[in-house]
Every structure is written in C-alpha cells, then in structure tokens.
Amino acid sequence: MSFEKFLAHVRSKSLARQNRFEVIIPFGDSQLTSLMCHSVSIPSQFAVTDTNNMFGISRDHVWMKNVNQVVMRFYMDTDLKVKKTFDDWLKLIQNPNNGILEYYSKYTRDVTVKVLDINDKVRNEITMYEAYPRNVEGDTLNARANGIAELVVTFNFRYYINKK
C-alpha cells in the first residue's frame, strides 16, 4: 500500500480514537454504569492449539477457537453505586445465603461496546453474548493518595459479533 493510499483512507474514514466509546451493560442502573466506564478492552479471540508429533517434524494444529476475557474499568462515586451493581449481579449468580447457583441463562446478559467517531456517530458495535462478571476488584483506599477510586470488572462471555 502506498503512503498516498494510506493517507486517503485515513482522511475518508478517520482513525479510531481510544476515548470515543460507550458500553451498554443491561443490568442495574445501566445508564450510570455506562457513564462511569472509562476503559474497556476490545473483545478478542485466539486459536487453541495442540502439538502433533507422530512422525517426523512436530506440528501444531488448532483444535478449538476461544475468546479472551474483557476488562472494564469504572470510576467509583462515594456511594459505590457501580460496585453495588456488580455485587448484586454476583449475588444473582450465587445466592450468598444458601450458596445455590442460578441457571446460566438467568445471570448472563448481552453486553455491547460502541466505537464512536469524533462526532459521536457509532462506527462499530461489538456485542458480547452471554456475558457475566467473573471478577469484581475494587481499588485500594489510601490516606496519602488523591486520585479517583476505580473498579475493575473482568467479564467472561461465550462469543462476540461485530455488527457493523
């Protein structure tokens, strides 16, 4: 590809900006959760391989495809509302009083990441199907720090689709 072709493509399509996105998590106060999300990893996939060494030179072969977990980071307010949302979701997965696990279909949700351009137009939409929080990790409060506390949530999901 020539530099002129690259430049023409960038001028016509623009480049994705890291700070132009929106997440849709249909659980609890989804509007607040969306506003407080300041970082999200884009879903990715990988091939799981095994080495076959029957005769001659060994060779890796793919035996399944899998997806990586997605990590989202949220600002926390003083009421910890976003943390409470994810704590409630985890309580739905397993009842803390009796330890009974809920059915998979009851606690999974379809979570969407929208990639926006500089005019807030949706340029791509990635939906992760059958998603649920696997790990909810709160920030450390520290008397000598002056930053904003954040919550890190790791999601498992079954598969994802780019809709645009």
Tab-separated table of N, CA and C in Angstrom:
chain	number	residue	atom	x	y	z
A	1	MET	N	0.855	-1.174	0.000
A	1	MET	CA	0.000	0.000	0.000
A	1	MET	C	0.902	1.238	0.000
A	2	SER	N	0.589	2.153	-0.846
A	2	SER	CA	1.373	3.379	-0.917
A	2	SER	C	0.955	4.337	0.204
A	3	PHE	N	1.834	5.259	0.499
A	3	PHE	CA	1.546	6.255	1.531
A	3	PHE	C	0.340	7.105	1.135
A	4	GLU	N	0.204	7.422	-0.144
A	4	GLU	CA	-0.920	8.227	-0.617
A	4	GLU	C	-2.248	7.496	-0.398
A	5	LYS	N	-2.243	6.187	-0.635
A	5	LYS	CA	-3.462	5.395	-0.422
A	5	LYS	C	-3.808	5.354	1.067
A	6	PHE	N	-2.781	5.172	1.917
A	6	PHE	CA	-2.987	5.189	3.361
A	6	PHE	C	-3.563	6.529	3.804
A	7	LEU	N	-2.980	7.619	3.339
A	7	LEU	CA	-3.429	8.960	3.699
A	7	LEU	C	-4.867	9.207	3.242
A	8	ALA	N	-5.210	8.761	2.049
A	8	ALA	CA	-6.580	8.919	1.544
A	8	ALA	C	-7.563	8.134	2.402
A	9	HIS	N	-7.161	6.939	2.805
A	9	HIS	CA	-8.036	6.121	3.660
A	9	HIS	C	-8.256	6.801	5.010
A	10	VAL	N	-7.193	7.300	5.613
A	10	VAL	CA	-7.301	7.964	6.918
A	10	VAL	C	-8.168	9.209	6.808
A	11	ARG	N	-8.018	9.968	5.731
A	11	ARG	CA	-8.827	11.187	5.549
A	11	ARG	C	-10.303	10.871	5.353
A	12	SER	N	-10.605	9.780	4.654
A	12	SER	CA	-12.009	9.453	4.388
A	12	SER	C	-12.672	8.707	5.538
A	13	LYS	N	-11.931	7.840	6.214
A	13	LYS	CA	-12.510	7.011	7.279
A	13	LYS	C	-12.141	7.461	8.679
A	14	SER	N	-11.049	8.190	8.815
A	14	SER	CA	-10.513	8.621	10.106
A	14	SER	C	-9.920	7.418	10.842
A	15	LEU	N	-9.306	7.682	11.960
A	15	LEU	CA	-8.743	6.625	12.798
A	15	LEU	C	-9.567	6.520	14.075
A	16	ALA	N	-9.640	5.321	14.614
A	16	ALA	CA	-10.401	5.122	15.855
A	16	ALA	C	-9.695	5.849	16.999
A	17	ARG	N	-10.457	6.539	17.810
A	17	ARG	CA	-9.915	7.242	18.967
A	17	ARG	C	-10.166	6.402	20.210
A	18	GLN	N	-9.158	6.289	21.059
A	18	GLN	CA	-9.286	5.466	22.259
A	18	GLN	C	-10.348	5.993	23.215
A	19	ASN	N	-10.614	7.285	23.206
A	19	ASN	CA	-11.542	7.865	24.172
A	19	ASN	C	-12.952	8.033	23.626
A	20	ARG	N	-13.273	7.430	22.503
A	20	ARG	CA	-14.599	7.576	21.904
A	20	ARG	C	-15.304	6.221	21.911
A	21	PHE	N	-16.009	5.915	22.992
A	21	PHE	CA	-16.701	4.635	23.101
A	21	PHE	C	-17.845	4.766	24.093
A	22	GLU	N	-18.711	3.782	24.063
A	22	GLU	CA	-19.813	3.678	25.024
A	22	GLU	C	-20.048	2.198	25.283
A	23	VAL	N	-20.305	1.847	26.532
A	23	VAL	CA	-20.641	0.462	26.852
A	23	VAL	C	-22.104	0.397	27.291
A	24	ILE	N	-22.762	-0.662	26.903
A	24	ILE	CA	-24.151	-0.908	27.295
A	24	ILE	C	-24.169	-2.216	28.074
A	25	ILE	N	-24.437	-2.098	29.379
A	25	ILE	CA	-24.495	-3.268	30.256
A	25	ILE	C	-25.911	-3.321	30.829
A	26	PRO	N	-26.748	-4.206	30.316
A	26	PRO	CA	-28.149	-4.232	30.738
A	26	PRO	C	-28.361	-4.931	32.087
A	27	PHE	N	-27.851	-4.286	33.134
A	27	PHE	CA	-28.055	-4.798	34.487
A	27	PHE	C	-27.971	-3.613	35.434
A	28	GLY	N	-28.879	-3.530	36.385
A	28	GLY	CA	-28.867	-2.435	37.355
A	28	GLY	C	-29.106	-1.101	36.673
A	29	ASP	N	-28.455	-0.058	37.152
A	29	ASP	CA	-28.569	1.275	36.569
A	29	ASP	C	-27.613	1.355	35.383
A	30	SER	N	-28.066	0.875	34.227
A	30	SER	CA	-27.191	0.747	33.063
A	30	SER	C	-26.697	2.098	32.556
A	31	GLN	N	-27.485	3.143	32.734
A	31	GLN	CA	-27.060	4.475	32.294
A	31	GLN	C	-25.872	4.969	33.128
A	32	LEU	N	-25.966	4.822	34.456
A	32	LEU	CA	-24.866	5.226	35.326
A	32	LEU	C	-23.628	4.380	35.059
A	33	THR	N	-23.813	3.088	34.910
A	33	THR	CA	-22.696	2.192	34.643
A	33	THR	C	-21.990	2.585	33.355
A	34	SER	N	-22.757	2.918	32.328
A	34	SER	CA	-22.183	3.341	31.056
A	34	SER	C	-21.376	4.627	31.212
A	35	LEU	N	-21.912	5.579	31.950
A	35	LEU	CA	-21.225	6.856	32.144
A	35	LEU	C	-19.942	6.708	32.945
A	36	MET	N	-19.921	5.805	33.908
A	36	MET	CA	-18.764	5.656	34.784
A	36	MET	C	-17.653	4.791	34.180
A	37	CYS	N	-17.932	4.102	33.072
A	37	CYS	CA	-16.911	3.254	32.443
A	37	CYS	C	-15.909	4.153	31.715
A	38	HIS	N	-14.644	4.082	32.117
A	38	HIS	CA	-13.635	4.918	31.469
A	38	HIS	C	-12.619	4.121	30.660
A	39	SER	N	-12.747	2.790	30.676
A	39	SER	CA	-11.809	1.969	29.921
A	39	SER	C	-12.439	0.605	29.654
A	40	VAL	N	-12.252	0.098	28.455
A	40	VAL	CA	-12.748	-1.235	28.100
A	40	VAL	C	-11.801	-1.837	27.078
A	41	SER	N	-11.479	-3.113	27.256
A	41	SER	CA	-10.670	-3.798	26.245
A	41	SER	C	-11.616	-4.332	25.169
A	42	ILE	N	-11.172	-4.255	23.941
A	42	ILE	CA	-11.983	-4.742	22.823
A	42	ILE	C	-11.925	-6.266	22.830
A	43	PRO	N	-13.061	-6.938	22.652
A	43	PRO	CA	-13.061	-8.403	22.653
A	43	PRO	C	-12.119	-8.965	21.588
A	44	SER	N	-11.474	-10.066	21.940
A	44	SER	CA	-10.559	-10.712	21.002
A	44	SER	C	-10.712	-12.222	21.115
A	45	GLN	N	-10.136	-12.906	20.156
A	45	GLN	CA	-10.230	-14.365	20.130
A	45	GLN	C	-8.870	-14.961	19.808
A	46	PHE	N	-8.731	-16.241	20.065
A	46	PHE	CA	-7.474	-16.917	19.794
A	46	PHE	C	-7.737	-18.378	19.459
A	47	ALA	N	-6.765	-18.972	18.787
A	47	ALA	CA	-6.844	-20.382	18.430
A	47	ALA	C	-6.129	-21.200	19.494
A	48	VAL	N	-6.783	-22.233	19.990
A	48	VAL	CA	-6.177	-23.156	20.947
A	48	VAL	C	-5.541	-24.275	20.131
A	49	THR	N	-4.258	-24.507	20.378
A	49	THR	CA	-3.529	-25.491	19.570
A	49	THR	C	-2.993	-26.632	20.422
A	50	ASP	N	-2.642	-27.697	19.747
A	50	ASP	CA	-2.010	-28.861	20.367
A	50	ASP	C	-0.907	-29.323	19.415
A	51	THR	N	0.141	-29.885	19.958
A	51	THR	CA	1.261	-30.333	19.137
A	51	THR	C	1.074	-31.794	18.751
A	52	ASN	N	1.192	-32.062	17.468
A	52	ASN	CA	1.098	-33.418	16.942
A	52	ASN	C	2.513	-33.841	16.545
A	53	ASN	N	3.022	-34.895	17.189
A	53	ASN	CA	4.386	-35.327	16.934
A	53	ASN	C	4.424	-36.834	16.681
A	54	MET	N	3.625	-37.298	15.718
A	54	MET	CA	3.584	-38.736	15.462
A	54	MET	C	4.780	-39.204	14.643
A	55	PHE	N	5.047	-38.549	13.531
A	55	PHE	CA	6.165	-38.927	12.665
A	55	PHE	C	6.846	-37.660	12.173
A	56	GLY	N	8.143	-37.643	12.175
A	56	GLY	CA	8.876	-36.528	11.597
A	56	GLY	C	8.800	-35.272	12.448
A	57	ILE	N	8.700	-34.154	11.780
A	57	ILE	CA	8.695	-32.856	12.438
A	57	ILE	C	7.334	-32.621	13.104
A	58	SER	N	7.381	-32.133	14.355
A	58	SER	CA	6.113	-31.870	15.061
A	58	SER	C	5.425	-30.664	14.449
A	59	ARG	N	4.112	-30.630	14.589
A	59	ARG	CA	3.311	-29.568	14.009
A	59	ARG	C	2.172	-29.228	14.968
A	60	ASP	N	1.925	-27.945	15.173
A	60	ASP	CA	0.766	-27.513	15.957
A	60	ASP	C	-0.460	-27.501	15.067
A	61	HIS	N	-1.579	-27.918	15.624
A	61	HIS	CA	-2.847	-27.828	14.895
A	61	HIS	C	-3.900	-27.247	15.832
A	62	VAL	N	-4.821	-26.542	15.262
A	62	VAL	CA	-5.896	-25.898	16.024
A	62	VAL	C	-6.956	-26.940	16.336
A	63	TRP	N	-7.398	-26.966	17.567
A	63	TRP	CA	-8.486	-27.875	17.923
A	63	TRP	C	-9.713	-27.144	18.450
A	64	MET	N	-9.601	-25.832	18.714
A	64	MET	CA	-10.788	-25.036	19.033
A	64	MET	C	-10.432	-23.556	19.024
A	65	LYS	N	-11.435	-22.719	18.909
A	65	LYS	CA	-11.285	-21.278	18.986
A	65	LYS	C	-11.872	-20.821	20.307
A	66	ASN	N	-11.255	-19.832	20.942
A	66	ASN	CA	-11.766	-19.338	22.219
A	66	ASN	C	-11.680	-17.818	22.225
A	67	VAL	N	-12.316	-17.201	23.206
A	67	VAL	CA	-12.306	-15.744	23.338
A	67	VAL	C	-11.593	-15.355	24.628
A	68	ASN	N	-10.963	-14.188	24.611
A	68	ASN	CA	-10.317	-13.655	25.807
A	68	ASN	C	-11.341	-12.936	26.671
A	69	GLN	N	-11.060	-12.825	27.942
A	69	GLN	CA	-11.926	-12.061	28.831
A	69	GLN	C	-11.793	-10.579	28.493
A	70	VAL	N	-12.825	-9.830	28.825
A	70	VAL	CA	-12.819	-8.376	28.606
A	70	VAL	C	-12.726	-7.695	29.961
A	71	VAL	N	-11.865	-6.694	30.048
A	71	VAL	CA	-11.675	-5.942	31.284
A	71	VAL	C	-12.257	-4.542	31.101
A	72	MET	N	-13.101	-4.143	32.042
A	72	MET	CA	-13.659	-2.788	32.056
A	72	MET	C	-13.270	-2.112	33.354
A	73	ARG	N	-12.990	-0.822	33.273
A	73	ARG	CA	-12.637	-0.024	34.451
A	73	ARG	C	-13.668	1.078	34.611
A	74	PHE	N	-14.119	1.248	35.858
A	74	PHE	CA	-15.174	2.215	36.168
A	74	PHE	C	-14.694	3.178	37.254
A	75	TYR	N	-15.087	4.453	37.122
A	75	TYR	CA	-14.895	5.383	38.225
A	75	TYR	C	-15.886	5.007	39.322
A	76	MET	N	-15.501	5.185	40.581
A	76	MET	CA	-16.426	4.917	41.686
A	76	MET	C	-16.840	6.237	42.329
A	77	ASP	N	-18.140	6.384	42.572
A	77	ASP	CA	-18.624	7.539	43.325
A	77	ASP	C	-18.580	7.197	44.814
A	78	THR	N	-18.851	8.177	45.662
A	78	THR	CA	-18.741	7.937	47.108
A	78	THR	C	-19.791	6.964	47.625
A	79	ASP	N	-20.899	6.803	46.904
A	79	ASP	CA	-21.927	5.835	47.307
A	79	ASP	C	-21.611	4.420	46.814
A	80	LEU	N	-20.587	4.289	45.985
A	80	LEU	CA	-20.173	2.995	45.407
A	80	LEU	C	-21.318	2.315	44.644
A	81	LYS	N	-22.115	3.103	43.918
A	81	LYS	CA	-23.282	2.544	43.213
A	81	LYS	C	-22.890	1.540	42.133
A	82	VAL	N	-21.829	1.835	41.383
A	82	VAL	CA	-21.424	0.898	40.334
A	82	VAL	C	-20.934	-0.403	40.951
A	83	LYS	N	-20.188	-0.323	42.026
A	83	LYS	CA	-19.734	-1.532	42.726
A	83	LYS	C	-20.932	-2.334	43.223
A	84	LYS	N	-21.924	-1.654	43.760
A	84	LYS	CA	-23.128	-2.342	44.232
A	84	LYS	C	-23.831	-3.064	43.077
A	85	THR	N	-23.849	-2.451	41.907
A	85	THR	CA	-24.461	-3.087	40.738
A	85	THR	C	-23.802	-4.430	40.449
A	86	PHE	N	-22.471	-4.443	40.429
A	86	PHE	CA	-21.773	-5.696	40.121
A	86	PHE	C	-21.826	-6.684	41.284
A	87	ASP	N	-21.840	-6.177	42.519
A	87	ASP	CA	-22.036	-7.077	43.668
A	87	ASP	C	-23.397	-7.751	43.589
A	88	ASP	N	-24.432	-6.991	43.206
A	88	ASP	CA	-25.777	-7.564	43.050
A	88	ASP	C	-25.802	-8.610	41.943
A	89	TRP	N	-25.064	-8.349	40.861
A	89	TRP	CA	-25.008	-9.308	39.757
A	89	TRP	C	-24.357	-10.602	40.232
A	90	LEU	N	-23.279	-10.496	40.994
A	90	LEU	CA	-22.633	-11.699	41.525
A	90	LEU	C	-23.544	-12.437	42.515
A	91	LYS	N	-24.350	-11.687	43.285
A	91	LYS	CA	-25.320	-12.340	44.187
A	91	LYS	C	-26.378	-13.092	43.396
A	92	LEU	N	-26.692	-12.594	42.192
A	92	LEU	CA	-27.651	-13.292	41.334
A	92	LEU	C	-27.051	-14.612	40.839
A	93	ILE	N	-25.756	-14.623	40.590
A	93	ILE	CA	-25.093	-15.840	40.122
A	93	ILE	C	-25.096	-16.909	41.216
A	94	GLN	N	-24.732	-16.502	42.434
A	94	GLN	CA	-24.753	-17.442	43.557
A	94	GLN	C	-25.326	-16.740	44.775
A	95	ASN	N	-26.404	-17.302	45.303
A	95	ASN	CA	-27.052	-16.746	46.481
A	95	ASN	C	-26.083	-16.834	47.665
A	96	PRO	N	-25.734	-15.669	48.264
A	96	PRO	CA	-24.756	-15.697	49.360
A	96	PRO	C	-25.293	-16.345	50.638
A	97	ASN	N	-26.604	-16.459	50.778
A	97	ASN	CA	-27.191	-17.030	51.989
A	97	ASN	C	-27.192	-18.553	51.995
A	98	ASN	N	-27.423	-19.156	50.818
A	98	ASN	CA	-27.510	-20.621	50.789
A	98	ASN	C	-26.513	-21.271	49.817
A	99	GLY	N	-25.755	-20.454	49.049
A	99	GLY	CA	-24.738	-20.983	48.142
A	99	GLY	C	-25.267	-21.603	46.869
A	100	ILE	N	-26.576	-21.501	46.627
A	100	ILE	CA	-27.160	-22.115	45.433
A	100	ILE	C	-26.840	-21.266	44.207
A	101	LEU	N	-26.373	-21.943	43.150
A	101	LEU	CA	-26.067	-21.267	41.892
A	101	LEU	C	-27.321	-21.137	41.050
A	102	GLU	N	-27.429	-20.006	40.369
A	102	GLU	CA	-28.570	-19.750	39.479
A	102	GLU	C	-28.288	-20.404	38.123
A	103	TYR	N	-29.332	-20.587	37.333
A	103	TYR	CA	-29.171	-21.109	35.985
A	103	TYR	C	-28.410	-20.097	35.137
A	104	TYR	N	-27.549	-20.584	34.257
A	104	TYR	CA	-26.701	-19.765	33.386
A	104	TYR	C	-27.519	-18.712	32.640
A	105	SER	N	-28.653	-19.115	32.106
A	105	SER	CA	-29.477	-18.194	31.310
A	105	SER	C	-30.068	-17.061	32.146
A	106	LYS	N	-30.105	-17.198	33.459
A	106	LYS	CA	-30.666	-16.172	34.340
A	106	LYS	C	-29.671	-15.059	34.649
A	107	TYR	N	-28.362	-15.368	34.626
A	107	TYR	CA	-27.393	-14.339	35.027
A	107	TYR	C	-26.542	-13.790	33.883
A	108	THR	N	-26.654	-14.339	32.684
A	108	THR	CA	-25.880	-13.792	31.567
A	108	THR	C	-26.658	-12.676	30.873
A	109	ARG	N	-25.926	-11.743	30.311
A	109	ARG	CA	-26.504	-10.618	29.573
A	109	ARG	C	-25.658	-10.396	28.319
A	110	ASP	N	-26.266	-9.756	27.326
A	110	ASP	CA	-25.523	-9.356	26.138
A	110	ASP	C	-24.987	-7.943	26.369
A	111	VAL	N	-23.676	-7.805	26.381
A	111	VAL	CA	-23.007	-6.532	26.666
A	111	VAL	C	-22.462	-5.982	25.354
A	112	THR	N	-22.680	-4.691	25.116
A	112	THR	CA	-22.291	-4.067	23.853
A	112	THR	C	-21.283	-2.946	24.074
A	113	VAL	N	-20.288	-2.897	23.206
A	113	VAL	CA	-19.322	-1.800	23.171
A	113	VAL	C	-19.534	-1.080	21.838
A	114	LYS	N	-19.820	0.215	21.917
A	114	LYS	CA	-19.988	1.027	20.710
A	114	LYS	C	-18.736	1.879	20.524
A	115	VAL	N	-18.158	1.792	19.334
A	115	VAL	CA	-16.999	2.612	18.984
A	115	VAL	C	-17.522	3.833	18.236
A	116	LEU	N	-17.196	5.016	18.752
A	116	LEU	CA	-17.731	6.268	18.204
A	116	LEU	C	-16.650	7.036	17.457
A	117	ASP	N	-17.080	7.867	16.502
A	117	ASP	CA	-16.131	8.771	15.865
A	117	ASP	C	-16.130	10.098	16.621
A	118	ILE	N	-15.407	11.084	16.132
A	118	ILE	CA	-15.286	12.347	16.865
A	118	ILE	C	-16.587	13.140	16.900
A	119	ASN	N	-17.568	12.742	16.082
A	119	ASN	CA	-18.890	13.392	16.083
A	119	ASN	C	-19.929	12.557	16.834
A	120	ASP	N	-19.481	11.575	17.608
A	120	ASP	CA	-20.331	10.671	18.384
A	120	ASP	C	-21.237	9.790	17.533
A	121	LYS	N	-20.863	9.579	16.283
A	121	LYS	CA	-21.591	8.649	15.419
A	121	LYS	C	-21.030	7.248	15.670
A	122	VAL	N	-21.912	6.266	15.814
A	122	VAL	CA	-21.480	4.887	16.041
A	122	VAL	C	-20.863	4.343	14.757
A	123	ARG	N	-19.575	3.979	14.825
A	123	ARG	CA	-18.861	3.465	13.658
A	123	ARG	C	-18.729	1.953	13.690
A	124	ASN	N	-18.799	1.383	14.887
A	124	ASN	CA	-18.738	-0.060	15.035
A	124	ASN	C	-19.455	-0.426	16.326
A	125	GLU	N	-20.021	-1.600	16.345
A	125	GLU	CA	-20.743	-2.072	17.524
A	125	GLU	C	-20.387	-3.535	17.725
A	126	ILE	N	-19.823	-3.827	18.887
A	126	ILE	CA	-19.391	-5.185	19.199
A	126	ILE	C	-20.252	-5.684	20.352
A	127	THR	N	-20.967	-6.765	20.133
A	127	THR	CA	-21.805	-7.341	21.182
A	127	THR	C	-21.201	-8.653	21.658
A	128	MET	N	-21.033	-8.738	22.980
A	128	MET	CA	-20.544	-9.958	23.614
A	128	MET	C	-21.765	-10.695	24.159
A	129	TYR	N	-21.989	-11.887	23.678
A	129	TYR	CA	-23.182	-12.641	24.049
A	129	TYR	C	-22.912	-13.517	25.275
A	130	GLU	N	-23.923	-13.614	26.114
A	130	GLU	CA	-23.882	-14.433	27.331
A	130	GLU	C	-22.725	-14.004	28.242
A	131	ALA	N	-22.643	-12.702	28.490
A	131	ALA	CA	-21.579	-12.151	29.332
A	131	ALA	C	-22.016	-12.107	30.796
A	132	TYR	N	-21.035	-12.179	31.671
A	132	TYR	CA	-21.268	-12.041	33.112
A	132	TYR	C	-19.954	-11.640	33.776
A	133	PRO	N	-20.041	-10.949	34.914
A	133	PRO	CA	-18.803	-10.555	35.593
A	133	PRO	C	-18.156	-11.762	36.263
A	134	ARG	N	-16.884	-11.952	35.990
A	134	ARG	CA	-16.151	-13.051	36.622
A	134	ARG	C	-15.399	-12.566	37.850
A	135	ASN	N	-14.894	-11.333	37.761
A	135	ASN	CA	-14.102	-10.791	38.858
A	135	ASN	C	-14.440	-9.315	39.017
A	136	VAL	N	-14.737	-8.902	40.251
A	136	VAL	CA	-15.014	-7.507	40.576
A	136	VAL	C	-13.973	-7.086	41.607
A	137	GLU	N	-13.092	-6.183	41.195
A	137	GLU	CA	-11.958	-5.812	42.034
A	137	GLU	C	-11.977	-4.316	42.312
A	138	GLY	N	-12.218	-3.954	43.558
A	138	GLY	CA	-12.238	-2.549	43.948
A	138	GLY	C	-10.842	-2.003	44.156
A	139	ASP	N	-10.727	-0.706	44.073
A	139	ASP	CA	-9.461	-0.012	44.262
A	139	ASP	C	-9.093	0.005	45.740
A	140	THR	N	-7.832	0.235	46.021
A	140	THR	CA	-7.371	0.377	47.397
A	140	THR	C	-7.543	1.822	47.833
A	141	LEU	N	-8.203	2.027	48.953
A	141	LEU	CA	-8.312	3.375	49.507
A	141	LEU	C	-7.025	3.654	50.277
A	142	ASN	N	-6.503	4.873	50.122
A	142	ASN	CA	-5.200	5.195	50.666
A	142	ASN	C	-5.227	6.630	51.169
A	143	ALA	N	-4.888	6.849	52.437
A	143	ALA	CA	-4.943	8.185	53.039
A	143	ALA	C	-3.987	9.165	52.373
A	144	ARG	N	-2.942	8.691	51.741
A	144	ARG	CA	-1.969	9.591	51.115
A	144	ARG	C	-2.222	9.807	49.630
A	145	ALA	N	-3.193	9.127	49.059
A	145	ALA	CA	-3.482	9.279	47.632
A	145	ALA	C	-4.550	10.356	47.428
A	146	ASN	N	-4.589	10.931	46.246
A	146	ASN	CA	-5.610	11.935	45.958
A	146	ASN	C	-6.304	11.682	44.616
A	147	GLY	N	-6.158	10.483	44.057
A	147	GLY	CA	-6.785	10.159	42.775
A	147	GLY	C	-8.218	9.691	42.953
A	148	ILE	N	-8.832	9.352	41.847
A	148	ILE	CA	-10.212	8.853	41.834
A	148	ILE	C	-10.175	7.333	41.949
A	149	ALA	N	-10.970	6.798	42.864
A	149	ALA	CA	-11.042	5.348	43.044
A	149	ALA	C	-11.707	4.720	41.821
A	150	GLU	N	-11.264	3.523	41.461
A	150	GLU	CA	-11.856	2.841	40.312
A	150	GLU	C	-12.169	1.395	40.651
A	151	LEU	N	-13.032	0.840	39.862
A	151	LEU	CA	-13.462	-0.546	39.990
A	151	LEU	C	-13.061	-1.261	38.709
A	152	VAL	N	-12.442	-2.417	38.827
A	152	VAL	CA	-12.034	-3.204	37.660
A	152	VAL	C	-12.917	-4.450	37.613
A	153	VAL	N	-13.605	-4.635	36.496
A	153	VAL	CA	-14.501	-5.782	36.333
A	153	VAL	C	-14.041	-6.581	35.119
A	154	THR	N	-13.819	-7.876	35.341
A	154	THR	CA	-13.439	-8.783	34.268
A	154	THR	C	-14.667	-9.595	33.877
A	155	PHE	N	-14.974	-9.606	32.572
A	155	PHE	CA	-16.151	-10.300	32.061
A	155	PHE	C	-15.753	-11.557	31.297
A	156	ASN	N	-16.494	-12.620	31.510
A	156	ASN	CA	-16.473	-13.794	30.642
A	156	ASN	C	-17.650	-13.640	29.686
A	157	PHE	N	-17.525	-14.231	28.507
A	157	PHE	CA	-18.635	-14.253	27.556
A	157	PHE	C	-18.429	-15.428	26.618
A	158	ARG	N	-19.489	-15.805	25.931
A	158	ARG	CA	-19.407	-17.004	25.091
A	158	ARG	C	-18.809	-16.699	23.720
A	159	TYR	N	-19.310	-15.649	23.056
A	159	TYR	CA	-18.791	-15.251	21.746
A	159	TYR	C	-19.168	-13.803	21.504
A	160	TYR	N	-18.588	-13.210	20.475
A	160	TYR	CA	-18.925	-11.828	20.149
A	160	TYR	C	-19.094	-11.677	18.644
A	161	ILE	N	-19.821	-10.610	18.275
A	161	ILE	CA	-20.060	-10.314	16.858
A	161	ILE	C	-19.867	-8.811	16.645
A	162	ASN	N	-19.110	-8.451	15.600
A	162	ASN	CA	-19.031	-7.072	15.141
A	162	ASN	C	-20.260	-6.816	14.272
A	163	LYS	N	-21.097	-5.875	14.658
A	163	LYS	CA	-22.357	-5.668	13.943
A	163	LYS	C	-22.231	-4.714	12.766
A	164	LYS	N	-21.132	-3.995	12.656
A	164	LYS	CA	-21.003	-3.061	11.520
A	164	LYS	C	-19.772	-3.374	10.735
